[in-house]
Coordinates of C-alpha atoms in Angstrom, one line a residue:
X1427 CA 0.0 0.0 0.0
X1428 CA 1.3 3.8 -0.6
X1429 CA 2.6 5.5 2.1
X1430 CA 2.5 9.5 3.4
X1431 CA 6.5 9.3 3.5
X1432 CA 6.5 9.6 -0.2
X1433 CA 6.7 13.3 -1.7
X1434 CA 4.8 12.9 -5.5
X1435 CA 7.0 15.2 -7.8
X1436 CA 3.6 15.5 -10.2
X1437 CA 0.1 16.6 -9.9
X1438 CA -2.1 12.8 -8.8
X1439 CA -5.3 12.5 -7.3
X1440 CA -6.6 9.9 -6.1
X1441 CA -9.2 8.5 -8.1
X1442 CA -12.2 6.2 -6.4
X1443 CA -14.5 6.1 -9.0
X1444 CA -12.3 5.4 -12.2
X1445 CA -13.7 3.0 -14.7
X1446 CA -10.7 0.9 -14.9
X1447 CA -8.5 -0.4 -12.6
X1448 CA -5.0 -2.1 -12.5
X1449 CA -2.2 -3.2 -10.3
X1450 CA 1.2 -2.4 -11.4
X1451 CA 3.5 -5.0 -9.7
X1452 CA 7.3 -5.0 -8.4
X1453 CA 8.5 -8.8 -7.8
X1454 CA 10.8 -6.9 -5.1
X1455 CA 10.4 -5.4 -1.5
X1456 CA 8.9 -1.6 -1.4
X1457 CA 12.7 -0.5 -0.9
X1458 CA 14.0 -1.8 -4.0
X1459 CA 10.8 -0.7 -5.8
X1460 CA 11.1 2.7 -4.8
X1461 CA 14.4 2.7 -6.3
X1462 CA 13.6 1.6 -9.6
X1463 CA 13.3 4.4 -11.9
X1464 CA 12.1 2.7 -15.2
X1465 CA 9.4 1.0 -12.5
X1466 CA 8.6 4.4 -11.2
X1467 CA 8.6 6.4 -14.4
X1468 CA 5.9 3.7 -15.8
X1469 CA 4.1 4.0 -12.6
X1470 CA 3.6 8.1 -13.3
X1471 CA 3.1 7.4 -16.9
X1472 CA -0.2 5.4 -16.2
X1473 CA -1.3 7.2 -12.8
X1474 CA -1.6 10.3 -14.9
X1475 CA -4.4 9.0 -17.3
X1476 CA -7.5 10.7 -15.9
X1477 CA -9.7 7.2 -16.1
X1478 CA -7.6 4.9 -14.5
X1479 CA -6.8 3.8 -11.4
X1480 CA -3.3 2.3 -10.5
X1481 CA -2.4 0.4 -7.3
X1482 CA 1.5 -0.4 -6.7
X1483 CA 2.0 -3.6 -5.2
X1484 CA 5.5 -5.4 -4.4
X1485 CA 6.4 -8.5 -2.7
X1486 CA 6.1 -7.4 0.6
X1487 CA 2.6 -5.7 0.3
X1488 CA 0.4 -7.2 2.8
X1489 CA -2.7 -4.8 2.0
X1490 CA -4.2 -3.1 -1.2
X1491 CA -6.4 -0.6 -1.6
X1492 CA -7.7 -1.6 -4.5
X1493 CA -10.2 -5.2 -3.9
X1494 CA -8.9 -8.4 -5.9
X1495 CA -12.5 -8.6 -7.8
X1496 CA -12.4 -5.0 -8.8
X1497 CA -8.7 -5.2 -10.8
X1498 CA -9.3 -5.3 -14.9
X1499 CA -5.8 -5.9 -15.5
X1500 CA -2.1 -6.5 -14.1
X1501 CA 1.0 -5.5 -15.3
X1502 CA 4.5 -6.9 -13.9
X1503 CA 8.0 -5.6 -14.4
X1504 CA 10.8 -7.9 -14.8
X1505 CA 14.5 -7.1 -14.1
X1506 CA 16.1 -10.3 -13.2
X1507 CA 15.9 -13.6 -14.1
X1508 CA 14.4 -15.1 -10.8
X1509 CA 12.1 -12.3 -10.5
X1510 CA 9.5 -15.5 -11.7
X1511 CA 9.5 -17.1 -7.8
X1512 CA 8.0 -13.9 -6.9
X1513 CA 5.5 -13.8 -9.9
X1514 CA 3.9 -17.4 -8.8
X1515 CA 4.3 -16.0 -5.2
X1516 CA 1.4 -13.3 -6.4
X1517 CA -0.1 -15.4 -8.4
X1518 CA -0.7 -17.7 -5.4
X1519 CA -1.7 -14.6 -3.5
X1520 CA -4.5 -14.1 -5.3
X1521 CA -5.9 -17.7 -5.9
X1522 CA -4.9 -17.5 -10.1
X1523 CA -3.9 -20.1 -11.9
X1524 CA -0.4 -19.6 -13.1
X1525 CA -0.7 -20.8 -17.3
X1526 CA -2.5 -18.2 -19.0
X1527 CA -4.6 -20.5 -20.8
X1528 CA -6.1 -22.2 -17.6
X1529 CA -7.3 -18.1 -15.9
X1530 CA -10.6 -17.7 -17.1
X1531 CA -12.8 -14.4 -18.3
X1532 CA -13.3 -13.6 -14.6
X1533 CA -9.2 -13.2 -13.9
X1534 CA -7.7 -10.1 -15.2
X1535 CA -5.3 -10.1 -18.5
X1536 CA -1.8 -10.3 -16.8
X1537 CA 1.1 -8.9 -19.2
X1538 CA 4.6 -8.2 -18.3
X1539 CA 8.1 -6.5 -19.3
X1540 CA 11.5 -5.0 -18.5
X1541 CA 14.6 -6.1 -19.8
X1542 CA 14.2 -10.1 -19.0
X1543 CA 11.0 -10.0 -21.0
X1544 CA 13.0 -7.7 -23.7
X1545 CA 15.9 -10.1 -24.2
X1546 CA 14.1 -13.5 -24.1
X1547 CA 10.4 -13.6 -23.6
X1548 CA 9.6 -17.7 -24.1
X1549 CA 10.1 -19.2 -20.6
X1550 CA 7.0 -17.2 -19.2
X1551 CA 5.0 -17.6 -23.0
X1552 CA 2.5 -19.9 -21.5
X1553 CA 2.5 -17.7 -17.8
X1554 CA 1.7 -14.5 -19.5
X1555 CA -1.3 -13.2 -21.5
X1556 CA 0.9 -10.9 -23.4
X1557 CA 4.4 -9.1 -23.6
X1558 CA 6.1 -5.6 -24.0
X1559 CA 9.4 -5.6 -25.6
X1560 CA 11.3 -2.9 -24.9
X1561 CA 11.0 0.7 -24.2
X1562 CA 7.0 0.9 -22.2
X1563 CA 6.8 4.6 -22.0
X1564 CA 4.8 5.2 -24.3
X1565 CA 3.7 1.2 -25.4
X1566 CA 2.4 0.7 -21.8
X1567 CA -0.5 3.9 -22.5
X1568 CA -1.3 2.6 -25.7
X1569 CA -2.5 -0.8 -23.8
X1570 CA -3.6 0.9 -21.3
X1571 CA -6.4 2.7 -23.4
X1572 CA -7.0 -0.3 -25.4
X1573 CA -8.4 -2.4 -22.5
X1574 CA -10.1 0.4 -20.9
X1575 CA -11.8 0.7 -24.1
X1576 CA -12.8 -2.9 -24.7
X1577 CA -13.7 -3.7 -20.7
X1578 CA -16.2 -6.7 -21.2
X1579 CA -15.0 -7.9 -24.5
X1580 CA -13.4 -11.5 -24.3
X1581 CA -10.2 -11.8 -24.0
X1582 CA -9.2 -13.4 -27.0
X1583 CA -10.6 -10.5 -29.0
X1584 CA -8.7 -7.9 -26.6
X1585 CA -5.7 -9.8 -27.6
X1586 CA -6.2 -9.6 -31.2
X1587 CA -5.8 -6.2 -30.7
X1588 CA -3.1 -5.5 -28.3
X1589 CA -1.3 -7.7 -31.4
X1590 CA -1.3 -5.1 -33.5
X1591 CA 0.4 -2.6 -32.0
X1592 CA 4.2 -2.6 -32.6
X1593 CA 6.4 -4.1 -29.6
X1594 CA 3.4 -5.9 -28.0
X1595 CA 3.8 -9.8 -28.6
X1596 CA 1.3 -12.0 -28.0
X1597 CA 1.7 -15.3 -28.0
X1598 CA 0.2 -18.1 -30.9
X1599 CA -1.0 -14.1 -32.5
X1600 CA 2.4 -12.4 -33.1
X1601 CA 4.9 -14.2 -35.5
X1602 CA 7.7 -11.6 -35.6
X1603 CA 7.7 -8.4 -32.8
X1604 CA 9.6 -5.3 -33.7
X1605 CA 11.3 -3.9 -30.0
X1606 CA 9.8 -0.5 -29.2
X1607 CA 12.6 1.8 -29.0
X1608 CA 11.5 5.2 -28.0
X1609 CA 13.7 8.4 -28.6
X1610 CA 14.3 10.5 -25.4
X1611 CA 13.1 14.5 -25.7
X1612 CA 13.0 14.7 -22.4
X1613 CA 14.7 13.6 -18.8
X1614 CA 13.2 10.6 -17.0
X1615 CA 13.3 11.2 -13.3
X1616 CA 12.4 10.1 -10.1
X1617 CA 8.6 11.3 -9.8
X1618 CA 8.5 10.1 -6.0
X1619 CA 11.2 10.5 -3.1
X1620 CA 11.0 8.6 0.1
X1621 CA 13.0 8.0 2.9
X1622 CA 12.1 4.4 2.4
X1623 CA 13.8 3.6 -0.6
X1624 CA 17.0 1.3 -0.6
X1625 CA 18.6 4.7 -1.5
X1626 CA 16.7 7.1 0.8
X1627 CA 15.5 10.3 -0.9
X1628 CA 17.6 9.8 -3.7
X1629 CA 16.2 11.9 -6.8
X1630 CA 17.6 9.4 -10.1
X1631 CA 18.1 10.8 -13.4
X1632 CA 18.3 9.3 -16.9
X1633 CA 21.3 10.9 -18.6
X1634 CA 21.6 8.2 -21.7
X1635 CA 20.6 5.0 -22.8
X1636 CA 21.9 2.8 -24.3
X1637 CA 26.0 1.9 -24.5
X1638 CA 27.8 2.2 -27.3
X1639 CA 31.1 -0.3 -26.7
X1640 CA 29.2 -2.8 -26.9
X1641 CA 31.0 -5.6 -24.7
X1642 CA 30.3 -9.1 -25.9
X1643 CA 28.3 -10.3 -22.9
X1644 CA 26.2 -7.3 -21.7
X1645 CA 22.4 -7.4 -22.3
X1646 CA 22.0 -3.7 -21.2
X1647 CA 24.4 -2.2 -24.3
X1648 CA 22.2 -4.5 -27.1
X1649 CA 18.8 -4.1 -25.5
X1650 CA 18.9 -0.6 -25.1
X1651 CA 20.5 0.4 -28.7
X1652 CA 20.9 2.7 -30.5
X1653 CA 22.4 4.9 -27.5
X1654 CA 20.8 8.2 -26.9
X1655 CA 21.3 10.9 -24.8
X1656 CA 18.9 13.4 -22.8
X1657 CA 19.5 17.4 -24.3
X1658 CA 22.3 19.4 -22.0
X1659 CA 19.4 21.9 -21.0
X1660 CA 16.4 19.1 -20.3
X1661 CA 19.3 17.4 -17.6
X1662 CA 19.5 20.9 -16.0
X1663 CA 16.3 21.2 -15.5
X1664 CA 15.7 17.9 -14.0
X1665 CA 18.6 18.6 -11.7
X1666 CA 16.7 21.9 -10.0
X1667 CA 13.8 19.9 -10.0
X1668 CA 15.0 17.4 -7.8
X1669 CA 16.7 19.6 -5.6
X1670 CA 13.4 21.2 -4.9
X1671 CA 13.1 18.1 -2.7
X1672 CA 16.1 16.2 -1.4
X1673 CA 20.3 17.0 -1.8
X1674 CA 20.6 13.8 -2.8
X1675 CA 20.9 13.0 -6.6
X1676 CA 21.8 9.9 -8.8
X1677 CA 22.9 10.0 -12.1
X1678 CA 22.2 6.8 -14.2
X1679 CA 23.0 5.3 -17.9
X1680 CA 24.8 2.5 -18.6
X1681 CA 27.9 5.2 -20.5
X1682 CA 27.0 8.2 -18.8
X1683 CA 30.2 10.5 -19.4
X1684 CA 29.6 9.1 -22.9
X1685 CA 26.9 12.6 -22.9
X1686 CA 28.8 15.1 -25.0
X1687 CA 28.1 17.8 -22.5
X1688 CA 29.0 15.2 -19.3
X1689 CA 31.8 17.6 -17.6
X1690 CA 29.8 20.8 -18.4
X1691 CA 27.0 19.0 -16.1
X1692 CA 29.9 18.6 -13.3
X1693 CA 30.7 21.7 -13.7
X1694 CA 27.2 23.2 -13.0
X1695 CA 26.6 20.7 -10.1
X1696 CA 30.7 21.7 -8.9
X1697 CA 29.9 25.2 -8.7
X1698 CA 26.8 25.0 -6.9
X1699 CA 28.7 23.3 -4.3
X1700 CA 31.3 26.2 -4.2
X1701 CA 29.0 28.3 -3.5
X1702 CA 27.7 26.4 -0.4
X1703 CA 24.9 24.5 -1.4
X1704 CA 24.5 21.0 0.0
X1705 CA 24.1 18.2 -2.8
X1706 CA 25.1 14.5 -3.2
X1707 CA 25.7 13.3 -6.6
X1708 CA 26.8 10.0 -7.0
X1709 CA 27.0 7.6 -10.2
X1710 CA 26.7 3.3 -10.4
X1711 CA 30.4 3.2 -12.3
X1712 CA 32.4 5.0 -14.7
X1713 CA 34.7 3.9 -17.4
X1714 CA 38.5 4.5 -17.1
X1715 CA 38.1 7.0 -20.2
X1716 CA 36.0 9.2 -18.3
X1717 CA 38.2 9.0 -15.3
X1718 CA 39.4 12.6 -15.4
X1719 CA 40.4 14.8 -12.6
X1720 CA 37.2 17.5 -13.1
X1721 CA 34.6 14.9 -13.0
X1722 CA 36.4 12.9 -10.1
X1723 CA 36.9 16.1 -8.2
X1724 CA 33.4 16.7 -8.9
X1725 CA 32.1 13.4 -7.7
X1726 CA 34.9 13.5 -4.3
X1727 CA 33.3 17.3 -3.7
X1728 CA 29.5 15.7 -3.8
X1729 CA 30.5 13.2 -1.5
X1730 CA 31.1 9.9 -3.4
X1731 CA 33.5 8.4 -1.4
X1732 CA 34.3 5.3 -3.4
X1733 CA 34.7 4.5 -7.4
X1734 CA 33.9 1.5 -9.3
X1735 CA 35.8 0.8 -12.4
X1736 CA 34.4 -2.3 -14.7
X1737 CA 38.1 -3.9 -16.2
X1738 CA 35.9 -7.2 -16.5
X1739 CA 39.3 -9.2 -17.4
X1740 CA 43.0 -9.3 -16.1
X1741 CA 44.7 -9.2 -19.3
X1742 CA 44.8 -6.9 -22.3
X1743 CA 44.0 -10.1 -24.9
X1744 CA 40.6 -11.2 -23.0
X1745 CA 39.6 -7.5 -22.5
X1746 CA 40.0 -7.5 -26.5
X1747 CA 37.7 -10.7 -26.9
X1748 CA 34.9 -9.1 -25.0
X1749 CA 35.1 -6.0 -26.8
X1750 CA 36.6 -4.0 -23.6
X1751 CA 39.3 -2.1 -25.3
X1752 CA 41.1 -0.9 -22.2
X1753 CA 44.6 -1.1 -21.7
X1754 CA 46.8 -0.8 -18.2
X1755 CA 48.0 2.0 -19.1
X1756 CA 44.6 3.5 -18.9
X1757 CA 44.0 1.8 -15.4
X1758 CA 47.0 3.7 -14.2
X1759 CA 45.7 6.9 -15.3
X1760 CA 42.4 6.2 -14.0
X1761 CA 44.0 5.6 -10.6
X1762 CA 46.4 8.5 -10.8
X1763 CA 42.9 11.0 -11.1
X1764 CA 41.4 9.3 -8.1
X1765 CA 44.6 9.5 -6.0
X1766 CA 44.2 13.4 -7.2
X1767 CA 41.6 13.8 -6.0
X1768 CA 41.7 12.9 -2.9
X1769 CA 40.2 9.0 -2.9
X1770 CA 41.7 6.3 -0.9
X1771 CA 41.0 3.1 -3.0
X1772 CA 38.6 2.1 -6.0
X1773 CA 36.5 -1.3 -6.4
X1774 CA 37.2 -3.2 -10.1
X1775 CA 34.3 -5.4 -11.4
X1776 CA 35.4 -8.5 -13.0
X1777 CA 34.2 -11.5 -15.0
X1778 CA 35.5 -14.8 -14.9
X1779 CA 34.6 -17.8 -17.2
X1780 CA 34.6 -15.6 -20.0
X1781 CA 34.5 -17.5 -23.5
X1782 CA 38.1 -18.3 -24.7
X1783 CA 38.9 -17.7 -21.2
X1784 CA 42.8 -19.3 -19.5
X1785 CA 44.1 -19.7 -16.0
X1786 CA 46.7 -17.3 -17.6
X1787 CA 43.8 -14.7 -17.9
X1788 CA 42.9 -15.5 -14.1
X1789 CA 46.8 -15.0 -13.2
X1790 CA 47.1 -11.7 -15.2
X1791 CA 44.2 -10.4 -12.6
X1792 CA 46.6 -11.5 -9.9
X1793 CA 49.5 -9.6 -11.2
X1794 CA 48.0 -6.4 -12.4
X1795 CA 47.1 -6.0 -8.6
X1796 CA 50.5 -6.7 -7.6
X1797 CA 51.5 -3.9 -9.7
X1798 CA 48.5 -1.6 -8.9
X1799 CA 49.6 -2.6 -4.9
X1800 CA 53.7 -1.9 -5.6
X1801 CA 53.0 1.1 -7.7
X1802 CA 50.6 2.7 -5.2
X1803 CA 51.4 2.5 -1.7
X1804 CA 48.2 2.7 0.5
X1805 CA 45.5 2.9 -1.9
X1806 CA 43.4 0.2 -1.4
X1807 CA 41.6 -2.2 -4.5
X1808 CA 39.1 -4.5 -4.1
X1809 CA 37.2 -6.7 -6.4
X1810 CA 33.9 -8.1 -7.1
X1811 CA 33.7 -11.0 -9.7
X1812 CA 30.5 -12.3 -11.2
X1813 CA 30.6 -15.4 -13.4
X1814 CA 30.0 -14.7 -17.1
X1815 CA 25.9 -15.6 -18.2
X1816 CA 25.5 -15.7 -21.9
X1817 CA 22.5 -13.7 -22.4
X1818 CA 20.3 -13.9 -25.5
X1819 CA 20.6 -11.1 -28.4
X1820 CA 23.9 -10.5 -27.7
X1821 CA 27.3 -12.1 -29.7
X1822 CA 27.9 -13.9 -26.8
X1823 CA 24.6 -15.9 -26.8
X1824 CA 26.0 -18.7 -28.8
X1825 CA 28.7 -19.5 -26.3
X1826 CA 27.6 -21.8 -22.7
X1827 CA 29.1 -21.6 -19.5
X1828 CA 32.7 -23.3 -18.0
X1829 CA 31.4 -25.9 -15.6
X1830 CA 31.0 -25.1 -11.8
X1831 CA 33.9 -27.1 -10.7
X1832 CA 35.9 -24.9 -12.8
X1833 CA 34.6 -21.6 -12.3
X1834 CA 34.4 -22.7 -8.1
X1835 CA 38.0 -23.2 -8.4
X1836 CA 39.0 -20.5 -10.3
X1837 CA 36.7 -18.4 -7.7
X1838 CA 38.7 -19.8 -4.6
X1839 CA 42.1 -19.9 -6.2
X1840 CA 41.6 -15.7 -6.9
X1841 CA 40.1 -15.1 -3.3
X1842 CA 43.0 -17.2 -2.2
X1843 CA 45.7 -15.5 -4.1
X1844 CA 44.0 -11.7 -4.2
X1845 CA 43.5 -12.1 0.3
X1846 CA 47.8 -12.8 0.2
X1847 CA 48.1 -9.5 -1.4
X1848 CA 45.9 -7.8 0.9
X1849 CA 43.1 -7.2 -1.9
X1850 CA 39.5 -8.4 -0.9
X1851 CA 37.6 -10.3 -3.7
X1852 CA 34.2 -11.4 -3.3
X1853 CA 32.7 -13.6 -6.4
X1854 CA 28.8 -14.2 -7.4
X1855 CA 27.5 -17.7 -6.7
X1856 CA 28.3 -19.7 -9.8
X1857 CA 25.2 -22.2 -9.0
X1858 CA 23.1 -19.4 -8.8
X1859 CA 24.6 -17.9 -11.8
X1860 CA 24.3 -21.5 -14.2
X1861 CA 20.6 -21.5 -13.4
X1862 CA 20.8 -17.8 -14.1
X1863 CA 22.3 -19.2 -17.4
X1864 CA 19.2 -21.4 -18.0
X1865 CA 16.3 -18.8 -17.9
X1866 CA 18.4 -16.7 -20.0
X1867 CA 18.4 -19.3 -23.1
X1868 CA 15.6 -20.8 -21.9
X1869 CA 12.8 -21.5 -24.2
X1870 CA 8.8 -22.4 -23.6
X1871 CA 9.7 -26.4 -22.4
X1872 CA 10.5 -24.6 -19.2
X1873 CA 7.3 -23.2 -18.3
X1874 CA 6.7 -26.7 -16.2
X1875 CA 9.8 -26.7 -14.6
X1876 CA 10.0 -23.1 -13.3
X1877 CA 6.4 -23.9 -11.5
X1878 CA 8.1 -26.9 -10.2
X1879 CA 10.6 -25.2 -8.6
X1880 CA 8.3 -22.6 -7.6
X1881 CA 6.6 -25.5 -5.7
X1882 CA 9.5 -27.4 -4.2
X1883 CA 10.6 -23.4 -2.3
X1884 CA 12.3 -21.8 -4.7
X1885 CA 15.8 -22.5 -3.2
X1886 CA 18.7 -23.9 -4.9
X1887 CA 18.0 -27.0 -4.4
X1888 CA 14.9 -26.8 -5.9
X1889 CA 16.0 -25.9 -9.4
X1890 CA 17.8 -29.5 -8.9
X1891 CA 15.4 -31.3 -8.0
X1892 CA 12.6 -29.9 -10.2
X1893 CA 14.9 -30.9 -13.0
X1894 CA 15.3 -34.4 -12.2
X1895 CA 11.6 -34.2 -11.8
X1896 CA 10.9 -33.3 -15.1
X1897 CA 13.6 -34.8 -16.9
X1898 CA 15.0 -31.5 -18.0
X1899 CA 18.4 -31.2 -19.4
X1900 CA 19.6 -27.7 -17.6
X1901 CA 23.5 -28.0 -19.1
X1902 CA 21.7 -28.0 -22.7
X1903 CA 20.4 -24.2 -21.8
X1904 CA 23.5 -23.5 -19.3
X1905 CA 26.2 -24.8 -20.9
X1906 CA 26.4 -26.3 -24.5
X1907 CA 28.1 -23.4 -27.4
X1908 CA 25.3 -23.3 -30.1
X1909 CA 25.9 -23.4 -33.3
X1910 CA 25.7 -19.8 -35.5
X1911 CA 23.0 -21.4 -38.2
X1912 CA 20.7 -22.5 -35.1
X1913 CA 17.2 -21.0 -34.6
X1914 CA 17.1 -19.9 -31.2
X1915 CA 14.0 -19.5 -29.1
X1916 CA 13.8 -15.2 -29.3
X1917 CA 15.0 -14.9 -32.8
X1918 CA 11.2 -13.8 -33.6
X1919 CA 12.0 -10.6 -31.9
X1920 CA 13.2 -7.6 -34.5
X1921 CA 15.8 -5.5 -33.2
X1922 CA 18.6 -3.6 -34.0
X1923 CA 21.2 -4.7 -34.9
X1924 CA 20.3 -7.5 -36.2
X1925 CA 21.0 -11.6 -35.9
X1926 CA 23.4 -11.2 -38.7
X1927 CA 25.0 -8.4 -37.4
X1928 CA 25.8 -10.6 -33.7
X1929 CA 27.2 -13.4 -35.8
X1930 CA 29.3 -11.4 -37.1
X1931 CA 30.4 -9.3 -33.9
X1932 CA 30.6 -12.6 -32.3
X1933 CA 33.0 -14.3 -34.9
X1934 CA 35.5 -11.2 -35.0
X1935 CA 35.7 -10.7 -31.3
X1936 CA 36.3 -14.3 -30.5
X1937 CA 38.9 -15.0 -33.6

């Protein structure tokens, strides 16, 4: 249920008597809802329609204000690939069956999207009544008013005509989707700030999206092209909006100082802090380009008091594979500004199990923090490690996993090695992340198993178990490299670039 702690940044009411009404839902805690600014943004997009009536719910709501029987329709937004446990948690909630074809007239259309839907919709075909694929700004009103429109119809015939809109796909209708990719005029914001957020009355802006380096593994640079940026003056604005309300401002993109006009906004933030106004800016990560002493100094002045820097590989060949030109040289420099500035140490994000991937490449991390250590005398590193997840629509969906055993002793042997040197090292759960691997290639055959698991608790185990269960080969989706010629499960979805263009991407980067 909303809350009075939360300060609405546009004009609302609240609206008893709409015609229609719908439940937007987080499959996350309030906190981490509250923090999501594409969730958020959607949120205002819909509550600003004058006839309908939008509850938020997440998956620690224990009220609503809005009455089960009254809801016309139900929208979820996706993020991560487990975010399905918490889907079938709601769905069991409510008393709905959780295969689309088995909820009758008298259960609301359920439809769903965000990046896991973008990338790879056909695990939760048969759980969903329909899809958005990609950007929902403006898609998500265009439903909206179609629904509203035909309340009372069947469902099939709604469907018929959600199909024709470009970037809806529903299944056994749509044969081929175009992603909706929408063009940004203006700034996407934070329209509510609350102290109750997992960042607490943080004001998050949009600067870009999109990334145009286009590493080899990353979902969020292929997804989200062709990059785009917000106009210089629209930023500024959004900026003194927030500030209206709280000190405390984000910055987000996946290539922020990408922005052609990136130091000109530190410079406007910088000298408002000169002259003795009290702001926090922070941003997720930086690359070591953008590194430079005025945006560092900017960053150290607005309080960040740690930097991330994403090297993803130890050695200068395997940065090369993945598309991450980035050479030492650069790392040193990128180090040399922070120490400038006046930081104390710096986090690096790395990847291990990368395709083509050596325990030379491991031992290279190793001894490029040696080096960092020797050439930099009490600045402190530190690393976090996830294990590479080939994700679909990008060049390195053709390739599968290492095995566990090797990725859990690569993972110990670099703790192991890293803790000597006095450099802490923490690495994602390669279980978690194989299964993580599954959904992410998965296809519509998994629609069983992931209510199985659902059903045995959700935990690791589970995933095992459900598995044997169901006779489902899980290495086929985690860890086989596919051949370039096969058809793969999402291939039906149109974006740019295209297939061709990955096989090719994919070829040169790995030869």
């Amino acid at each position: 249920m909303n809350n009075n702690s939360e300060k609405f940044l546009y004009q609302r009411e609240l609206r008893k008597d709409a015609d229609y009404n719908m439940w937007f839902v987080f499959p996350g805690p309030e906190s981490f809802a509250l923090s999501s600014l594409g969730y958020l943004w959607l949120f205002r997009e819909i509550d600003t329609l004058s006839n309908i009536n939008i509850e938020r719910v997440y998956s620690d709501t224990k009220t609503t204000r809005l009455m089960r029987n009254d809801i016309d329709l139900i929208a979820f937004s996706l993020s991560f690939d487990m975010d399905f446990l918490e889907v079938f948690k709601f769905m069991d909630w409510c008393g709905y069956p959780f295969k689309a074809t088995e909820r009758g007239e008298d259960i609301p259309l359920i439809f769903a999207g965000g990046p896991v839907i973008t990338a790879n919709p056909e695990p939760y075909r048969e759980i969903f009544d329909f899809f958005v694929i990609g950007d929902g700004e403006v898609l998500n009103v265009q439903i909206i008013n179609i629904c509203n429109q035909m309340k009372g119809q069947p469902k099939s015939e709604i469907l018929k005509e959600l199909a024709k809109i470009e970037g809806v796909y529903v299944p056994n209708i749509s044969k081929k989707v175009i992603k909706s990719t929408k063009k940004l005029p203006e700034c996407i914001y934070t329209p509510i700030v609350s102290e109750k957020t997992f960042f607490p009355n943080t004001f998050i802006l949009e600067v870009e999206r999109g990334c145009a380096n286009r590493c080899g593994f990353c979902l969020a640079s292929y997804i989200n092209l062709p990059i785009r940026f917000v106009p210089y003056e629209k930023l500024i604005e959004t900026i003194e909006l927030g500030l209206k309300y709280t000190n405390k401002i984000a910055l987000l993109g996946a290539q922020i100082t990408a922005h052609p006009k990136f130091e000109d906004i530190c410079r406007y933030v910088e000298a408002k802090i000169d002259n003795g106004e009290d702001i926090e800016m922070g941003v997720s990560s930086l690359r070591v380009d953008s590194f430079t002493v005025p945006i560092v100094r900017t960053l150290v002045k607005a309080g960040q008091k740690n930097l991330t820097l994403a090297i993803e590989a130890g050695s200068e060949r395997l940065r090369r594979v993945i598309n991450k030109n980035l050479t030492e040289d650069q790392i040193y420099s990128a180090i040399d500004a922070a120490v400038e500035c006046g930081l104390r140490g710096m986090k690096f994000y790395g990847m291990i199990g990368l395709p083509t991937e050596t325990m030379e490449d491991i031992e290279e991390i190793i001894d490029l923090s040696k080096r960092i250590k020797a050439k930099y005398k009490g600045f402190d590193i530190s690393f976090g490690f996830s294990t590479f997840v080939p994700k679909a629509n990008t060049p390195f969906q053709w390739f599968g996993r290492d095995n566990e055993k090797s990725l859990e002793q690569k993972s110990k042997y670099l703790q192991k090695e890293l803790h000597k040197i006095g450099v802490q090292a923490s690495v994602s759960s390669p279980k978690w992340d194989y299964y993580q691997a599954v959904l992410s290639r998965g296809d519509v055959n998994l629609t069983d198993y992931l209510i199985e698991i659902y059903r045995q608790g959700g935990k690791l185990g589970a995933f095992k178990k459900a598995a044997k269960l169901l006779n489902i080969n899980t290495d086929y989706y985690a860890l086989e490299n596919y051949g370039y010629e096969k058809c793969l499960p999402w291939d039906f979805i149109e974006m740019r670039p295209g297939k061709d263009f990955l096989i090719n991407e994919s070829k040169r980067l790995i030869s």
